[in-house]
Each structure stands twice: as C-alpha cells, then as structure tokens.
Coordinates of C-alpha atoms in Angstrom, one line a residue:
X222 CA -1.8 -4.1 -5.1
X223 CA 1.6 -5.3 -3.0
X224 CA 4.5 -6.9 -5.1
X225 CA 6.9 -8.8 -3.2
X226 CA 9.6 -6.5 -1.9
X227 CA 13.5 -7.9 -1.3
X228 CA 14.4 -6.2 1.6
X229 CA 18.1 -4.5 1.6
X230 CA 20.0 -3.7 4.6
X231 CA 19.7 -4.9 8.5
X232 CA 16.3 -6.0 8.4
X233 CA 17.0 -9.0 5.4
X234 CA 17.4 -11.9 8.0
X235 CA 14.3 -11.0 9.6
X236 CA 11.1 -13.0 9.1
X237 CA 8.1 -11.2 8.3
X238 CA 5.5 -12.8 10.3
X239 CA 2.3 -14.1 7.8
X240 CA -0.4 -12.2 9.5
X241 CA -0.8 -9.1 11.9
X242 CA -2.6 -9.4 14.9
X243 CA -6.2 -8.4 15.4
X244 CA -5.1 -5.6 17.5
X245 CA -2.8 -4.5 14.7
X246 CA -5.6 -4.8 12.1
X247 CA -7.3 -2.5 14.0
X248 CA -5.0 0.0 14.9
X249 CA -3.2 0.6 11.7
X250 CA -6.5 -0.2 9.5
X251 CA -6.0 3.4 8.2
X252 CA -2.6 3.0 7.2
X253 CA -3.2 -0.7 6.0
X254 CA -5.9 0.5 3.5
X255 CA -3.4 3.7 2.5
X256 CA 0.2 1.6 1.6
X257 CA -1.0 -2.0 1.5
X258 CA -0.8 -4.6 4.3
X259 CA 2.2 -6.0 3.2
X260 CA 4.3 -2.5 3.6
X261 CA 2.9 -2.3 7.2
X262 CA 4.3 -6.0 8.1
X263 CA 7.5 -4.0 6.8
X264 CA 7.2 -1.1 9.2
X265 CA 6.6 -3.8 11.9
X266 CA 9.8 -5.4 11.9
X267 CA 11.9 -1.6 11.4
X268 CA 14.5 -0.5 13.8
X269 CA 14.9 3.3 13.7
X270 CA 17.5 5.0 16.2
X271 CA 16.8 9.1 16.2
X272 CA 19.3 11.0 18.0
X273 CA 18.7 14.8 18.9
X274 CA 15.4 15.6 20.3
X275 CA 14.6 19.3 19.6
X276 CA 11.0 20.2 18.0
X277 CA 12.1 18.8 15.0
X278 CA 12.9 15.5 16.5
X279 CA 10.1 15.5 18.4
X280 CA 7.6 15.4 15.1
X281 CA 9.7 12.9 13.5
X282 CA 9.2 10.4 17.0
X283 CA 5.8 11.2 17.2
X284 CA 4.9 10.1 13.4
X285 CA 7.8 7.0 13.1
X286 CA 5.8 6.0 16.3
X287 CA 2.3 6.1 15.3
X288 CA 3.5 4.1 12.2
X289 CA 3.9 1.2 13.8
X290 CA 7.9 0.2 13.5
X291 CA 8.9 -2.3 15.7
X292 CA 11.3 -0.3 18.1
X293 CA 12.4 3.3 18.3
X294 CA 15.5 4.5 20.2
X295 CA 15.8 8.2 21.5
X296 CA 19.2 9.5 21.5
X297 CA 20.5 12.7 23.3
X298 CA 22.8 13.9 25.8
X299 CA 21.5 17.5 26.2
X300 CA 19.2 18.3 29.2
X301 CA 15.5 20.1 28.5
X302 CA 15.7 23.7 28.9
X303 CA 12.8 26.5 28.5
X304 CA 13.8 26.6 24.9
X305 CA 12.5 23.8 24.4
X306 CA 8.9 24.1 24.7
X307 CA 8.8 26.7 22.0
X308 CA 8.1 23.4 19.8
X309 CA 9.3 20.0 21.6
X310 CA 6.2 18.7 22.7
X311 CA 7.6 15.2 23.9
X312 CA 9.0 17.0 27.2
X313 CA 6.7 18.5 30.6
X314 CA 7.6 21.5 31.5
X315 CA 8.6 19.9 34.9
X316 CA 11.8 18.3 33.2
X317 CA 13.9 21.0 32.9
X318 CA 17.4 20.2 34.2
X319 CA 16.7 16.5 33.0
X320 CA 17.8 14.3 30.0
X321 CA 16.0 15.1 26.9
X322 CA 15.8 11.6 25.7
X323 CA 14.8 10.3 29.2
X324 CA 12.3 13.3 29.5
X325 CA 10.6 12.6 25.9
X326 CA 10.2 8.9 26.7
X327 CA 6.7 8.6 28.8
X328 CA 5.1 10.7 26.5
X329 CA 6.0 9.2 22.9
X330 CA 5.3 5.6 24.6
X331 CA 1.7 6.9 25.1
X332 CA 1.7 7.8 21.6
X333 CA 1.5 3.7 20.4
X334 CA 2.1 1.3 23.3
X335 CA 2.9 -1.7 20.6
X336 CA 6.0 0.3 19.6
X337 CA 9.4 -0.8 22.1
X338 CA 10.5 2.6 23.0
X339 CA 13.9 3.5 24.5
X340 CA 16.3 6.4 25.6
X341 CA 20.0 6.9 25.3
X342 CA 21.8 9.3 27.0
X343 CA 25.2 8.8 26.0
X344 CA 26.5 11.2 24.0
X345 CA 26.8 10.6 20.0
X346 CA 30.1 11.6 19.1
X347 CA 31.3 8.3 21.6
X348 CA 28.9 5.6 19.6
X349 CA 30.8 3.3 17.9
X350 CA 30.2 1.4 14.3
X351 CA 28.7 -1.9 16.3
X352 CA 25.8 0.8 17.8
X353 CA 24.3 1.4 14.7
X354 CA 24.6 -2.2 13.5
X355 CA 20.7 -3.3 15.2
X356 CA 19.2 -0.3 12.7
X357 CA 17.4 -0.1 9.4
X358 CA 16.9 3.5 9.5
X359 CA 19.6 6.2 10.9
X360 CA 18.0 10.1 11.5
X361 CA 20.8 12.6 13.2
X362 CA 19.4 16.1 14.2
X363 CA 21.3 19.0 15.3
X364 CA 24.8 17.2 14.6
X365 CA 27.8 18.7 13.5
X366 CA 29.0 18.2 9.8
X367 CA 32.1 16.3 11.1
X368 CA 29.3 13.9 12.8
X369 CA 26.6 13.6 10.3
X370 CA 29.9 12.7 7.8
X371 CA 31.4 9.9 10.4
X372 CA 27.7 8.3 10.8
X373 CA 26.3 8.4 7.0
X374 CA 30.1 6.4 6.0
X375 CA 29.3 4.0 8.6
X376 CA 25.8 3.6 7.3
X377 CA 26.8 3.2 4.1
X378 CA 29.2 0.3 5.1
X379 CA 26.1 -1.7 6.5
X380 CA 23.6 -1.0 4.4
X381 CA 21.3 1.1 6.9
X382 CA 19.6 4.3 5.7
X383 CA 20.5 7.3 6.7
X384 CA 18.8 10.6 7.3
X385 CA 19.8 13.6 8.9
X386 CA 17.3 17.0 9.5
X387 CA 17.1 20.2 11.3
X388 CA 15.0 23.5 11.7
X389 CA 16.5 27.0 12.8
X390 CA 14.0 29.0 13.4
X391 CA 11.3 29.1 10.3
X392 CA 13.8 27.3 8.0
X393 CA 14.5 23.6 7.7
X394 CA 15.8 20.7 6.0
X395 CA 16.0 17.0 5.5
X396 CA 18.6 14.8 3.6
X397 CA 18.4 11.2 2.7
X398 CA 20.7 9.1 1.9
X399 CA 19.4 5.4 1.0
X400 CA 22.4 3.9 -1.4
X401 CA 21.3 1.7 -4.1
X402 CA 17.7 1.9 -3.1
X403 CA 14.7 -0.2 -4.8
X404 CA 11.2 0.4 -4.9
X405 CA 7.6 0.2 -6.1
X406 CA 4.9 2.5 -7.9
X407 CA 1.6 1.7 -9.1
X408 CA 0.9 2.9 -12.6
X409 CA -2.5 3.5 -13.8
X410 CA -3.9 2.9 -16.8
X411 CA -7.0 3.4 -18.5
X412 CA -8.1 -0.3 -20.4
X413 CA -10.8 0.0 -23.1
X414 CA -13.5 -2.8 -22.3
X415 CA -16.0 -2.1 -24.9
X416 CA -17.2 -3.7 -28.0
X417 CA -16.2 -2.2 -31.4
X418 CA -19.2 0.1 -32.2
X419 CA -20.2 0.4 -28.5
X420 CA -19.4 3.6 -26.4
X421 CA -16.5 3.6 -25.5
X422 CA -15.8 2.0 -21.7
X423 CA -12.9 1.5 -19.5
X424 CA -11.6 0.2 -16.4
X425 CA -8.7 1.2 -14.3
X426 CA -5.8 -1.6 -14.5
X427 CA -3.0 -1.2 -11.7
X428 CA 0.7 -2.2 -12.3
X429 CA 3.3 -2.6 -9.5
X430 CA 6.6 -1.9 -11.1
X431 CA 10.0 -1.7 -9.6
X432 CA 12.5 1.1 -9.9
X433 CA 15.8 1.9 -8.7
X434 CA 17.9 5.6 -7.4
X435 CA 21.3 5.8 -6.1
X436 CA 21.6 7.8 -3.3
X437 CA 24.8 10.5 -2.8
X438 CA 26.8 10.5 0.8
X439 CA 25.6 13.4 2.6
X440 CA 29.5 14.5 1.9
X441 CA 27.7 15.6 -1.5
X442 CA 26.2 18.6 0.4
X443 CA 29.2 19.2 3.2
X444 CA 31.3 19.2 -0.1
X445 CA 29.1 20.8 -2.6
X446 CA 30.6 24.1 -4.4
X447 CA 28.1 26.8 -4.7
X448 CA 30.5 28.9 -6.9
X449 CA 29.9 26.5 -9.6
X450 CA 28.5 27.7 -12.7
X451 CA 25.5 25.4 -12.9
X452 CA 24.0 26.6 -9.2
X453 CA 24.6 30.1 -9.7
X454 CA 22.1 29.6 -12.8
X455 CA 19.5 28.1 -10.7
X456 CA 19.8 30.5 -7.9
X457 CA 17.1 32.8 -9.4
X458 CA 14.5 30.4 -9.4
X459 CA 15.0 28.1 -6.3
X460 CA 16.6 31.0 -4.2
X461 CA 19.1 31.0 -1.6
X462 CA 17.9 28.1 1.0
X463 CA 20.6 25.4 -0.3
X464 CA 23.4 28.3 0.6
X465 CA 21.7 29.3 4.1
X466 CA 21.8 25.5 5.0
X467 CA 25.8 25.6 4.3
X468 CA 25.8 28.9 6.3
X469 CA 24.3 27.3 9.3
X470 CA 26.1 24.6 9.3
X471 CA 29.2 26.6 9.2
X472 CA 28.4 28.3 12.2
X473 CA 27.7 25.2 13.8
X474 CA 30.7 23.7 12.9
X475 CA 32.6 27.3 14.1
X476 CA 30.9 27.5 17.6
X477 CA 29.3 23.9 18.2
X478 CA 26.1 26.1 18.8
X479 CA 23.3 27.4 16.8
X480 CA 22.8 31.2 16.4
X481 CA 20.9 32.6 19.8
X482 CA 18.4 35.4 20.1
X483 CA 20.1 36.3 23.2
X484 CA 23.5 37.5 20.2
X485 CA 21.0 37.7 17.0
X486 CA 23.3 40.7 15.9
X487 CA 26.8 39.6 16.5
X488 CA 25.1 35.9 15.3
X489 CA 23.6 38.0 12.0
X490 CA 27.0 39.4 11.9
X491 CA 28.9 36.5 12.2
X492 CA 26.4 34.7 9.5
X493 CA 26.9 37.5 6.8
X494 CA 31.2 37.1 7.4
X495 CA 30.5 33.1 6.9
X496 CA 28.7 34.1 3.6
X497 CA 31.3 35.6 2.0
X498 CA 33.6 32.5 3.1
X499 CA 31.4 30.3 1.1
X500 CA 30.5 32.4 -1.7
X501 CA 31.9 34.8 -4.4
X502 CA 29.1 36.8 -5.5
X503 CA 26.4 36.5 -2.3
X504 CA 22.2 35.9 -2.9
X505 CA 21.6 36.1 0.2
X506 CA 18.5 39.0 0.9
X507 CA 19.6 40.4 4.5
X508 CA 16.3 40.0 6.3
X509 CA 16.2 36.2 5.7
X510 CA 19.0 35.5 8.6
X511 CA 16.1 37.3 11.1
X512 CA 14.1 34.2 10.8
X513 CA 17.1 31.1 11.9
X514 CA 16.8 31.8 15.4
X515 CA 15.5 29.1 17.8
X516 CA 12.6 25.6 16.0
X517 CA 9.4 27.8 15.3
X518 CA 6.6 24.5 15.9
X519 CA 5.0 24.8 12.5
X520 CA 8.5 24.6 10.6
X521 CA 9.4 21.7 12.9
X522 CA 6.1 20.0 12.0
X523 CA 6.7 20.3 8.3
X524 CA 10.0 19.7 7.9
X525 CA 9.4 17.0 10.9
X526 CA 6.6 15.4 8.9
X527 CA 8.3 15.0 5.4
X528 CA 11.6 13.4 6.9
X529 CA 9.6 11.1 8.9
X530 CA 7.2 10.2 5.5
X531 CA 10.3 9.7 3.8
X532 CA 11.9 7.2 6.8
X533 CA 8.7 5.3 5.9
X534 CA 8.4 5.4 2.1
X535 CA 12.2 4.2 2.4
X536 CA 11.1 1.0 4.7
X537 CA 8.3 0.0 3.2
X538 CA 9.8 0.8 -0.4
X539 CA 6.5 1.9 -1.9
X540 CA 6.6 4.9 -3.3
X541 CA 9.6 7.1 -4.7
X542 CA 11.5 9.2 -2.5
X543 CA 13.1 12.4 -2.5
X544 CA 16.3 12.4 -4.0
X545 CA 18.0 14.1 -1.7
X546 CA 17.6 17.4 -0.3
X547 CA 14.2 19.0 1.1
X548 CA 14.1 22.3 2.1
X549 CA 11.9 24.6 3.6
X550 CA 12.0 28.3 2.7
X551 CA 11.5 30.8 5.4
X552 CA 10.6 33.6 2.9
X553 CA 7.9 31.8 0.9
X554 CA 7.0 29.0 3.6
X555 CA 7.1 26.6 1.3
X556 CA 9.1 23.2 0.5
X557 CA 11.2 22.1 -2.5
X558 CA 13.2 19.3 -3.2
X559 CA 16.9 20.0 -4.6
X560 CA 19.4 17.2 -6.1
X561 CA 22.6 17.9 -4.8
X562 CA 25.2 15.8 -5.8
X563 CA 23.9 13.6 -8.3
X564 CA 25.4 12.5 -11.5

C-alpha cells in the first residue's frame, strides 16, 4: 500500500508522470511488486551524480542503474590502471591509460538502456555549488575529508542527499546524510475477524505511516572524538572499525593516497603512528591494518550494495534508512550500523 509522498529537495518541481510505460511495467515488474509502483515513478524522475569510480563505485552504478532513476552521471578524473580490475568491473582491460568515467560508460549503459548515462572527467575539487544543483542524490568515493566536508555543506544548502563511501581492501563504509528526512513504513497488524464463541480468525491489516530522522553533516564523523568516554565504552562490543575509518582517512588526507601494497610496511607503519595521533589508549589488534590494502570485489559488492539500497530507500522514501554510518568489518566480515553524531 503507497501513501502519497511530498517530495523534499531538487526533484519537488518535477511532475511525476501518471502512468509508466509498458516497457517500464515490464522491466521493473520485480521491483514494482517489491516497493510499490508509486516509489518506482519516484526513482524515475531521480538525478544521481557519483563521482569516483573504483570497485566500490562500480557496484553502486551498476545497482542505481538497474533501478531505473532517470539519469546517472559518472564523475572521475583518474585514468584506469591494472589495479583496477581487482574489483571495477565497469572498465575493459583495453582502457588502461584512459579516463575512468569515460572507460565505465559503455558498459553501465548496457546495464539499463532507459537510464541517461553520462561521464565527467573534470576533476571534483574544481566543481562549483551550481554543478550539484541538477541532483537529488550526491555519492563521493575515494575523496578527501576536506572534499567530502566542502560537498555535504553545499548539499545541505539545497536540499540534495548526500552520501559518501569507500572500501580499502576487505574493510568498508557508507555515510548518509539526508537532513530533515521523511518517510514511510508499513505496520502490520493482526485484526480478529471472528464471531464471539467462534475460533478465533484474523486477517493481516497494513498501515502506511510516516516518520521523520535528522540527519548529522558528515563533519559529525571528520570531527568525532574517539577519546570520549561514551565510545571507549562501546569499543568492546562494536570493535575498532569506526577508529580504522578515521585512520584511513588520516592517511588520506596526509598523502592524498591510499595505503599501497607496493609500501604495506612503511604504510602499516605510518597507520600505527596516525593511531596514536587520534587516540589515547589504542584498540586497534595489529593484524587488522594487513587487510586495507587495495578494493577486495566482495567488500566492494557489499558495502557497494548497501550505499546504493540506501540512495534508493532515501528517493523513494519507503522504508527507514540507516542513520548514519555502515561499516564493514574486515575481521568478522560482517556489517553494522553506528550513530555517530546524533543527539
């Protein structure tokens, strides 16, 4: 059952057309049947830009895509190199030396020909506020914290929501920041139907209700003290992914690089001095900085998978979404959801 949804952000002037075309019907009947038809007549009107096109980014393209949004823009200035192939299956292996973005095109517009596809090659860091302006949905991958910080406040000043991601090696994450974000559950509930004196039957009665979450900049993480009191306590039972995040991001920030396996030990090194930078009393077990180096495929497809299911769940507002940080432990391959920054 599909409540009427007020739309928020870039996408409010835009008129949802009353029916989908036969073609459409056909193609998405899966995913009509799964969210509701009218959350796919939401998807078909979304504009998402994603910039960075490792693995990771890859898996997010290749599920935004077979969606069915309206337009997807690739964004990346970096060239395909053999590194890439460890995971980013958008790229032949005969487009080394060329444009990621450019390379990735042919094959994620064979992916859903009904989707507009296009590839930017201009670096990031140069894209003013007014290039972000045509989007309802923002992902950055592989951006520095200075970046990620710039883009999210620009974002947030025009209503677009913004996600940012990454995978180093078997670890990953995804953040979300949607602002003052609505949306709609089904409750079930169990009606008795029967007669006094009768055995007792029941049917299942569906109500659409909506709810609201406010959403944290993503300066909540880049700003987040790990020394505090309250974390340390949770340390022992979520372990030390939140903190190896921040570590990474440190070293990116330090070398505008990610650590290589052609310098794992001066990278390790260099990772364990950053550590004790960011916190007083370390949890960090040794062996986990052997698993950061290079996107391992299956981490990208998870972590690459519940980013892009959460870009969806926050178009189509059905459904609540994680609030605010998923992340992917190396050790344990699994994934947890952290609130960082929340009141």
């Amino acid at each position: 059952m599909d409540e009427p949804m007020d739309l928020n952000g870039p996408s409010t002037n835009r008129t949802l057309e009353t029916e989908l075309t036969e073609t459409e019907n056909e193609l998405y009947d899966r995913q009509i049947r799964l969210w509701g038809l009218e959350s796919q007549k939401r998807l078909r009107t979304a504009k998402v830009l994603i910039s960075g096109l490792s693995g990771v980014g890859a898996e997010i393209t290749k599920n935004i895509i077979l969606s069915g949004v309206s337009a997807v823009k690739l964004n990346d200035d970096r060239i395909v190199t053999e590194d890439d192939f460890g995971a980013q299956f958008l790229t032949p292996r005969s487009a080394v030396g060329k444009n990621r973005a450019e390379a990735s095109i042919e094959r994620a517009r064979a992916l859903n020909p009904m989707v507009k596809i296009s590839a930017d090659k201009e670096p990031l860091a140069e894209k003013k506020a007014e290039f972000f302006s045509e989007f309802d949905a923002v992902v950055i991958i592989g951006a520095l914290d200075s970046e990620l910080l710039r883009i999210n406040e620009i974002c947030r000043g025009k209503g677009i929501k913004f996600f940012s991601g990454d995978v180093w090696g078997t670890f990953g994450y995804c953040f979300a920041d949607l602002q003052d974000h609505s949306y709609f559950e089904d409750m079930v509930k169990h009606k008795v139907v029967s007669k006094p004196n009768e055995k007792i039957k029941t049917e299942v009665v569906t109500t659409t209700i909506q709810k609201e979450l406010k959403f944290p900049s993503y300066a909540s993480i880049s700003k987040f003290d790990v020394n505090s009191p309250t974390f340390q306590k949770k340390l022992k039972r979520t372990g030390p992914a939140f903190i190896l995040l921040r570590m990474l991001q440190m070293f990116r920030n330090k070398h505008n690089r990610d650590p290589s396996y052609l310098s794992r030990q001066e990278d390790i090194k260099e990772l364990q001095c950053l550590a004790q930078e960011l916190i007083s009393a370390p949890f960090m077990p040794s062996d986990m900085l052997e698993y950061v180096f290079s996107q391992i495929s299956p981490s990208a497809a998870v972590v690459g998978g519940v980013l892009a299911q959460e870009i969806i769940k926050a178009v189509t507002k059905k459904e609540a979404p994680h609030r605010n940080v998923f992340l992917f432990d190396p050790e344990t391959c699994c994934g947890f959801v952290e609130t960082v920054g929340v009141d």
